[in-house]
XYZ file of C-alpha atoms in Angstrom:
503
model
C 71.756 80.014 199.371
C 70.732 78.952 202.751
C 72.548 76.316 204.634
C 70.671 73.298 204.527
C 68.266 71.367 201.966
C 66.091 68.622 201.981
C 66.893 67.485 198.861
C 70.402 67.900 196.548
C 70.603 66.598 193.557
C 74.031 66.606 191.984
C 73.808 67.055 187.989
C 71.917 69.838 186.273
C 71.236 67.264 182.842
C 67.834 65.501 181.363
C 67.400 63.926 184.780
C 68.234 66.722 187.318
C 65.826 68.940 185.733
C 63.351 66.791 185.117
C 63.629 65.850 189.302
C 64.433 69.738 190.306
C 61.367 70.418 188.818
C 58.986 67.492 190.226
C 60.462 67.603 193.577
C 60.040 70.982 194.283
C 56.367 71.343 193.433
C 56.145 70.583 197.131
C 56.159 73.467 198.891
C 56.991 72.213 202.201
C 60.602 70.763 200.975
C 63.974 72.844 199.673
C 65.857 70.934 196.360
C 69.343 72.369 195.663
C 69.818 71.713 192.032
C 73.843 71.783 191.401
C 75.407 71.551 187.415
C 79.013 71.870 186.621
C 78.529 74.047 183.763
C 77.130 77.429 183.210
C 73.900 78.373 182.433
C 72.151 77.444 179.535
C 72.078 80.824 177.677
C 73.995 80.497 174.549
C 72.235 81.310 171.490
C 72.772 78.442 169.771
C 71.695 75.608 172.259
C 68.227 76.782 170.550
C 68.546 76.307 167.162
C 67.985 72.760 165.789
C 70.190 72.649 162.450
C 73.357 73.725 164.440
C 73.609 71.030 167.291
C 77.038 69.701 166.183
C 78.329 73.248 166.171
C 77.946 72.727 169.796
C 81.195 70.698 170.424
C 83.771 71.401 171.868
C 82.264 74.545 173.110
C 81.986 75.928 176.672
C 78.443 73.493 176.799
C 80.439 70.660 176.055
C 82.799 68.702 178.491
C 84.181 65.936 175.902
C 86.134 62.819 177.206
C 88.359 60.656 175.481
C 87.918 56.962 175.433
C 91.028 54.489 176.211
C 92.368 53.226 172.809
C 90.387 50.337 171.862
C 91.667 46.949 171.387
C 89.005 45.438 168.748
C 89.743 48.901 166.715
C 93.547 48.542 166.352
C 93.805 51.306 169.006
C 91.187 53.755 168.035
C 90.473 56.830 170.653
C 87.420 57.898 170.653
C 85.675 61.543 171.445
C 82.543 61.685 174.093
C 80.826 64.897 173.968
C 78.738 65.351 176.854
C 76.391 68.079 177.877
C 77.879 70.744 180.209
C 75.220 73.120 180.719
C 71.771 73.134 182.037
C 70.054 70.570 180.246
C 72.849 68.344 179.873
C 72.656 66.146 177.070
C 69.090 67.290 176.265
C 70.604 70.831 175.953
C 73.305 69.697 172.807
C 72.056 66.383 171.452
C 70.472 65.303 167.842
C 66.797 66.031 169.197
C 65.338 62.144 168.596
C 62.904 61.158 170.684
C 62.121 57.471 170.749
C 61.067 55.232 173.705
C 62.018 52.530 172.602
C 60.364 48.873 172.335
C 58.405 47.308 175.165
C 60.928 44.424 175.290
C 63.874 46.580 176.231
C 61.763 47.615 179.558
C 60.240 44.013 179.869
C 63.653 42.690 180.199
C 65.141 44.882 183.025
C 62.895 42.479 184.980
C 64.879 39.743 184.372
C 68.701 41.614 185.360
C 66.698 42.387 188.944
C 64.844 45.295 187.978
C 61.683 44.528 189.696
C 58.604 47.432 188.704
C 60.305 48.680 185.748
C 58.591 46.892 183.016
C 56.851 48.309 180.292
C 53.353 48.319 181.916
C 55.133 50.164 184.838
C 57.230 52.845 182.872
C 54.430 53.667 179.896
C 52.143 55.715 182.675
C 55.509 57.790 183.051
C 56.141 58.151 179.249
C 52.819 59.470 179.428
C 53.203 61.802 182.023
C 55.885 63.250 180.724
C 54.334 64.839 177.477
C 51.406 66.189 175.673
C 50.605 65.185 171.952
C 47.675 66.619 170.457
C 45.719 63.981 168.647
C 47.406 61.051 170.040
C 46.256 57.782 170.986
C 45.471 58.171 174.721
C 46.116 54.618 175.538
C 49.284 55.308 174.781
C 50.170 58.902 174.630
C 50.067 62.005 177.070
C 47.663 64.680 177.038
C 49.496 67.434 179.679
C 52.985 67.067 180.256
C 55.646 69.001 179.843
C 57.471 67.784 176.743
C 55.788 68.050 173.555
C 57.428 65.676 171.238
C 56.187 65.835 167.415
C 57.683 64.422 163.824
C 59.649 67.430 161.884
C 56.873 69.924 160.749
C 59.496 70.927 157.500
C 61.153 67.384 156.685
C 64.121 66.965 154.163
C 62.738 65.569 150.864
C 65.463 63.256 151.259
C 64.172 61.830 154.661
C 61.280 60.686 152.641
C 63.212 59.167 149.929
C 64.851 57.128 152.929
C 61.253 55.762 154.012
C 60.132 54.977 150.293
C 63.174 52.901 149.696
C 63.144 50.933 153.182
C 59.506 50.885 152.442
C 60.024 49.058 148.938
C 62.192 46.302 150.053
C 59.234 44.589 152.276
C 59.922 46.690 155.578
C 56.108 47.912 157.087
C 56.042 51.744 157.917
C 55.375 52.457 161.427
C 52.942 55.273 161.743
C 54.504 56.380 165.346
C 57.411 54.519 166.617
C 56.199 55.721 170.209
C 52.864 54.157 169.323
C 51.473 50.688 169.254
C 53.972 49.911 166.430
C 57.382 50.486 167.546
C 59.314 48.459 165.090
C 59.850 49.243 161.258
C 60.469 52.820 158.965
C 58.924 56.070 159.839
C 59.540 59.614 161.172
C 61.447 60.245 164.519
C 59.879 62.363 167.129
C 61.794 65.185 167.710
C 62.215 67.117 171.154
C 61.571 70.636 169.169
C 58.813 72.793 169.527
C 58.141 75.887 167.623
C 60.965 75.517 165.993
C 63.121 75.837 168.868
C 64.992 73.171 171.037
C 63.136 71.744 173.883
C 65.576 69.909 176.244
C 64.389 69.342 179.820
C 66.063 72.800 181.279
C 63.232 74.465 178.868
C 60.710 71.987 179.627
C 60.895 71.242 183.226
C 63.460 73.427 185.094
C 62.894 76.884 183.828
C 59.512 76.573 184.530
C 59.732 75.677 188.047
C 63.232 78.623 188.750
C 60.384 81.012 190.176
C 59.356 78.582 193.309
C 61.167 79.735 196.541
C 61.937 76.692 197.480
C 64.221 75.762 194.647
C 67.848 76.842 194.200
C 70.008 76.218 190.843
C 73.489 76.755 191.450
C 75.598 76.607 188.362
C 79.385 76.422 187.865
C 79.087 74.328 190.607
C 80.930 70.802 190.131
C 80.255 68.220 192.864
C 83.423 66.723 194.096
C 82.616 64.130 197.014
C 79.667 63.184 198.351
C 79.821 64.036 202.994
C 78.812 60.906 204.757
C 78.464 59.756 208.470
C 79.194 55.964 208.787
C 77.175 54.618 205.937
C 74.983 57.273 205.972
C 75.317 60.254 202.853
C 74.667 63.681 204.210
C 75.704 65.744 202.038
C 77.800 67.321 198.779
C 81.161 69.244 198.658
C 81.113 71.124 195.886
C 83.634 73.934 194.148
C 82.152 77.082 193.127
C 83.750 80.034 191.803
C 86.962 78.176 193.039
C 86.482 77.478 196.695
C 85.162 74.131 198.551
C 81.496 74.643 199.434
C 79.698 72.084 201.556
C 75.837 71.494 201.092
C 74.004 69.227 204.001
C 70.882 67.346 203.000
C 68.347 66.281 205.791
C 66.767 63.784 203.470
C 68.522 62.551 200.443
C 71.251 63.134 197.849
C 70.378 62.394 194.354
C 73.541 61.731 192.181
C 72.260 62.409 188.218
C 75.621 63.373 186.576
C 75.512 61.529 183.787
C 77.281 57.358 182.955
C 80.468 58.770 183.411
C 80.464 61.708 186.528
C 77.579 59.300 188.676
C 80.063 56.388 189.075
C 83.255 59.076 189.418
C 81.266 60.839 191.598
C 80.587 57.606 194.044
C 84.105 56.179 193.656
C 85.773 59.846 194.538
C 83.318 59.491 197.860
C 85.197 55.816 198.540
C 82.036 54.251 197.167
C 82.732 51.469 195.106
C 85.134 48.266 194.445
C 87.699 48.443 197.165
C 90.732 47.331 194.927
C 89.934 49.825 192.332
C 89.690 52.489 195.162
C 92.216 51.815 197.359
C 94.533 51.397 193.676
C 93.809 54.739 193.155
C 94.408 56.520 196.967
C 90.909 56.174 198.692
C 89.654 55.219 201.268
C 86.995 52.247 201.519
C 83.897 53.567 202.513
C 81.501 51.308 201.076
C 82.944 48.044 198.678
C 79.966 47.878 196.268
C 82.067 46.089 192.510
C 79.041 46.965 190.500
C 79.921 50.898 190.269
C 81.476 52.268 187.111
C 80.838 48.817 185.498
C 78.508 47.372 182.691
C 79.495 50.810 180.741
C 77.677 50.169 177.048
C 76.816 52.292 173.983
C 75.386 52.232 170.548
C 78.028 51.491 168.065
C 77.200 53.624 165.403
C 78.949 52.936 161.853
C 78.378 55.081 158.895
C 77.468 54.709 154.999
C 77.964 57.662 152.956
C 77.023 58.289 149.544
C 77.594 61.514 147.691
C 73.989 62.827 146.016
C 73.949 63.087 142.651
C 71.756 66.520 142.557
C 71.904 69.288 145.755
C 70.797 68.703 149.472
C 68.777 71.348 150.467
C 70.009 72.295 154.001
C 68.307 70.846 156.818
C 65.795 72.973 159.255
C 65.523 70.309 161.822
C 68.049 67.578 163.241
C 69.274 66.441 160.006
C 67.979 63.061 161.075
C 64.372 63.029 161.119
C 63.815 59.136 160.319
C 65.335 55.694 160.398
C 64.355 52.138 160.651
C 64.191 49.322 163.141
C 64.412 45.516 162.774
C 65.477 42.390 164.731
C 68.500 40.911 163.162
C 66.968 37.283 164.463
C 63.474 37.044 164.031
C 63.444 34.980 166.951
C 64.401 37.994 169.604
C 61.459 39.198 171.387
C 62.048 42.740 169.773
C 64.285 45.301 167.307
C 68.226 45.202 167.883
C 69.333 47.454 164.935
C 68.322 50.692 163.749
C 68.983 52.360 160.454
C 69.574 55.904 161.066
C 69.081 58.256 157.965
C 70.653 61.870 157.993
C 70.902 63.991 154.734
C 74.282 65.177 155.800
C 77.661 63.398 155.928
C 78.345 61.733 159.479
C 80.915 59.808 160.427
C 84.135 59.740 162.323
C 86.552 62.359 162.204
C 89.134 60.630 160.233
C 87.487 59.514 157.831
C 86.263 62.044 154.704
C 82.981 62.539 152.784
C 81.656 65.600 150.264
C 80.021 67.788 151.913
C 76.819 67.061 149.366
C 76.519 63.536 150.801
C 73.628 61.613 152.834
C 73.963 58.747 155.439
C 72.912 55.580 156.327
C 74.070 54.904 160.034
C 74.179 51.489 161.582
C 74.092 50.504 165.003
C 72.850 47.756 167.303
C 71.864 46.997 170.642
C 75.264 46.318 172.037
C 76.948 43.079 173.936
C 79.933 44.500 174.808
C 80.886 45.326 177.912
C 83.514 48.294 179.550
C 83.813 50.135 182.475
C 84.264 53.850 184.066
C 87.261 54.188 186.578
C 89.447 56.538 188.314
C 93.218 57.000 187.534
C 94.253 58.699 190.803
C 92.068 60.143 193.886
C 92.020 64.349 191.985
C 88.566 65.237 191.045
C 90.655 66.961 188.225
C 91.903 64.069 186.491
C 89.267 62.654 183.292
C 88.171 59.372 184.059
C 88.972 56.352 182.487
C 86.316 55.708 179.929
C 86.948 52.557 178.521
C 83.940 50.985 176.152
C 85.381 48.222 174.914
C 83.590 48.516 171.568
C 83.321 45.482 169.213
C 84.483 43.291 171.788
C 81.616 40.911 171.805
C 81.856 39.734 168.395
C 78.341 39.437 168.037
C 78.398 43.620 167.675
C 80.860 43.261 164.781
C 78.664 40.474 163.216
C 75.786 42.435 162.980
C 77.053 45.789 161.979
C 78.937 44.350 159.347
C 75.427 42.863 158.339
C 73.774 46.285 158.734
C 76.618 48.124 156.454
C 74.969 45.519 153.759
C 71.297 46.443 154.769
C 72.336 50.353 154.472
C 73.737 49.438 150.596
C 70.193 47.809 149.908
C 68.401 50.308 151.150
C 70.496 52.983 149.413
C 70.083 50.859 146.287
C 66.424 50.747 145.767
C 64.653 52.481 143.183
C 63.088 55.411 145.379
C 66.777 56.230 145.761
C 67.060 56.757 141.637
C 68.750 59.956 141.087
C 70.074 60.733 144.318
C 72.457 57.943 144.875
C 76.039 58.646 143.596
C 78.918 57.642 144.775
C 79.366 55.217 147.530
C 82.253 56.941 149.650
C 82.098 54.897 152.965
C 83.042 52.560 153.244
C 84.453 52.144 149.001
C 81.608 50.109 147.058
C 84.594 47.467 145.802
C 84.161 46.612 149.377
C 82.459 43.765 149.551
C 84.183 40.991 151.098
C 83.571 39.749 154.821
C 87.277 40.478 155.393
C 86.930 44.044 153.932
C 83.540 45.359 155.635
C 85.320 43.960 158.966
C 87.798 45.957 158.380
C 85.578 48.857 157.860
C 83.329 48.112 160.700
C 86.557 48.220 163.128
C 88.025 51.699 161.470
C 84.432 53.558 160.947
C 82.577 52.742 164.031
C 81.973 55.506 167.074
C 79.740 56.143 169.661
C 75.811 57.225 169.335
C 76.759 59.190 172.028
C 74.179 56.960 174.180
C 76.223 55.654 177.210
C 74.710 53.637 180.284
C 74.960 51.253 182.924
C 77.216 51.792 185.269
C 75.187 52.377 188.332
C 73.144 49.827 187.226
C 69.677 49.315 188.842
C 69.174 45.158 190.082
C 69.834 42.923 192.530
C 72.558 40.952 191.510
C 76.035 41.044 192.581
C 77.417 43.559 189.938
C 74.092 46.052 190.829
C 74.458 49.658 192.264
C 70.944 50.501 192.937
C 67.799 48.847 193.644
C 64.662 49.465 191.751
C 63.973 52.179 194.445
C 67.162 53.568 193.371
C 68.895 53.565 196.322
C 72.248 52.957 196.436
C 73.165 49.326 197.781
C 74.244 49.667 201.661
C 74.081 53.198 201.551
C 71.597 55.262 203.276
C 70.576 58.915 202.101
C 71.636 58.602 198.647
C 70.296 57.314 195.034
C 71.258 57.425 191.483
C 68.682 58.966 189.047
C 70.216 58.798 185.059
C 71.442 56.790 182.487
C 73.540 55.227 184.847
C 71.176 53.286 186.421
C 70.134 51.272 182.962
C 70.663 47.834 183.043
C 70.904 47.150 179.344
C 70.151 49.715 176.768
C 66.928 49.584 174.567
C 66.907 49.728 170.633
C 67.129 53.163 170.212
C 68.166 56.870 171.387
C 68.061 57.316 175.270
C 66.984 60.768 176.121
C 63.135 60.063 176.590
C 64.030 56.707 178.357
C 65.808 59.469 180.867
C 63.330 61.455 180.965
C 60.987 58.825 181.902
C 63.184 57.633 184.500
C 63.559 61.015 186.444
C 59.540 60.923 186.215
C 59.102 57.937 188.055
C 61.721 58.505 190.488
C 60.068 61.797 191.410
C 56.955 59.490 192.476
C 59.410 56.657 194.317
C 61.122 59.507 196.511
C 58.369 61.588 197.312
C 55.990 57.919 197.652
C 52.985 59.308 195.464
């Protein structure tokens, strides 16, 4: 490792790679790509069907939530990647942009250049799909995202029902169309897992110029006045400072970005200087505006065999507006033909789900609890607190039973086991709603990218009154979109790869 780089980018996940990668293509700068976990080797990170086997592994650095008020004190379980890859390396595989509302209304929380006429180019760039639209679609990039080539029979079912209660079927949801039921694109190619460490990073691990140092967790960023100049990181347990003669590029994830700024005194001074550190920059906005997908499950045991799944086990779903007057979708229907739902609860094991969850309004935060780099986080979501979230699940759960009620469904439906089918009272499916609903695994926003008092980064990513240093992840999303996050990450590393380098 030499001594010096132009470039480090803290975080080996969806967005490190994608920016390791892009950044180093120039021959004339060094990147020193640094992830906290090990490399991605293990067997299984390939293998589609087997994803949730990947918890609680050594690729997965789970956090608990704070117990949640608006779920009689519920703690909840965040998996997150810890490996190369990151998220992309243990995650369900759905790739979905999203609808061009969610990017059209960044503009209006500050994010100037980030609507969907700005980001689709990047989409683009980031993928190749044979056949597809080319107003629309990419022709050489490096992701190659495609519908399940051996779908569950059951997946189908799921479409024919939604289909046969009025809802249109969307030929591509990353098309012109992006609302409606249809077939997920899946980040799996060959039959294999294709997270960005396969796509972007492995690819590029021959170039001289690039170094990936795993086992390497950044603890502080170095700075000179209000100037970032480096990382300290700990490797193979000692200390390890890193310069950087251009820029440090935090992309560790909604949780370690804003932990990562606030352990480097960067941050609102109260919170900081409540938890031993010193002020180096008061900026309130970091490790706020945390949100997720609420995700809440209906289970019904099949009345003949599931044959096992080859792909995700959740190869379609639906999207709708739950006011026709909102400028795009804010629920999605997720269908898996597996049971799915929160670890206390219980379904048979022959059982297929109908998950809920919507574009969220509540509100919670990411802080520290003392100054260790040690000590977890305090990950505190806040789910359900906006009632509006618990309005609309609770009106999903009844869209789920409809669905799962329609003729297409005829001899598969059994049992309803979640939540009972005697439930059917407001007071009741509240009550399910608060003990059934988790996280999508889908958090964002607390370096958010704007200009308003409560941003972190501007739409160049920079870090508000810091020089030397941006924030390249889900972090930096103002509000989340309709749908899974991974491309939307993906896309966002792209882009960023342009803004630093100025192409």
């Amino acid at each position: 490792m030499s001594e010096t780089y132009d470039y480090i980018i803290a975080g080996g996940g969806t967005a490190g790679c994608v920016l390791a990668a892009r950044l180093s293509e120039r021959a004339d700068v060094s990147v020193l790509l640094l992830e906290s976990g090990p490399r991605d080797t293990k067997p299984e990170l390939s293998i589609p069907p087997v994803w949730v086997n990947l918890w609680d592994t050594e690729v997965d650095e789970p956090y608990q939530t704070e117990p949640q008020t608006a779920q009689d004190g519920l703690v909840h379980d965040w998996h997150r990647g810890h490996t190369l890859g990151g998220g992309s390396s243990i995650n369900g595989m759905i790739f979905l942009r999203g609808h061009r509302n969610d990017f059209d209304s960044w503009g209006a929380l500050g994010a100037v250049g980030w609507a969907w006429n700005d980001v689709l180019p990047y989409f683009q760039r980031l993928e190749t799909v044979p056949g597809g639209d080319p107003t629309v679609r990419g022709t050489d990039g490096p992701m190659r995202p495609a519908p399940s080539a051996t779908p569950n029979a059951l997946s189908q079912v799921f479409i024919n029902a939604a289909a046969s209660l009025g809802n249109p079927i969307t030929p591509n949801f990353n098309g012109h169309l992006q609302e409606g039921v249809g077939w997920h694109e899946l980040s799996i190619t060959g039959g294999f897992r294709q997270s960005a460490a396969v796509a972007y990073l492995h690819p590029a691990e021959s170039r001289s110029n690039l170094t990936v140092s795993t086992d390497s967790r950044a603890t502080r960023l170095l700075m000179s006045g209000n100037r970032v100049t480096g990382v300290q990181f700990r490797r193979d347990g000692a200390q390890v400072e890193a310069p950087a003669l251009r820029e440090v590029i935090v992309s560790s994830g909604s949780l370690e970005s804003p932990r990562l700024l606030l352990l480097s005194g960067i941050g609102p001074a109260d919170g900081l200087r409540g938890a031993g550190i010193d002020v180096r920059h008061d900026l309130p906005g970091v490790g706020r505006n945390l949100h997720d997908h609420p995700l809440t499950s209906v289970v019904f045991e099949a009345e003949r065999p599931i044959a096992d799944g080859l792909t995700n086990h959740a190869e379609s779903s639906m999207l709708w507006r739950s006011d026709p007057g909102l400028a795009g979708p804010d629920m999605q229907l997720l269908f898996a033909h597996v049971p799915y739902h929160l670890p206390h609860l219980q379904a048979p094991p022959n059982s297929f789900t109908l998950s809920v969850t919507v574009t969220p309004r509540s509100r919670g935060s990411v802080s520290l609890r003392d100054a260790s780099p040690d000590t977890a986080p305090v990950v505190d979501p806040r789910y359900l607190s906006d009632s509006s979230d618990l309005d609309r699940l609770v009106e999903g759960v009844k869209v789920a039973r409809e669905v799962a009620a329609a003729h297409p469904c005829d001899g598969w439906r059994g049992k309803e086991v979640l939540p009972w089918a005697n439930d059917t009272s407001r007071a009741a499916l509240e009550a399910f709603v608060r003990r059934a609903t988790g996280t999508y695994h889908h958090p964002v926003g607390t370096c958010a990218m704007g200009t308003g008092d409560h941003s972190v980064v501007s739409p160049q990513l920079r870090v508000h009154g810091v020089a030397g240093l941006r924030v390249v992840d889900a972090s930096i999303i103002p509000k989340i979109g309709c749908v899974n996050t991974n491309a939307t990450v993906t896309m966002i590393a792209e882009r960023a790869a342009d803004i630093i380098t100025g192409a």
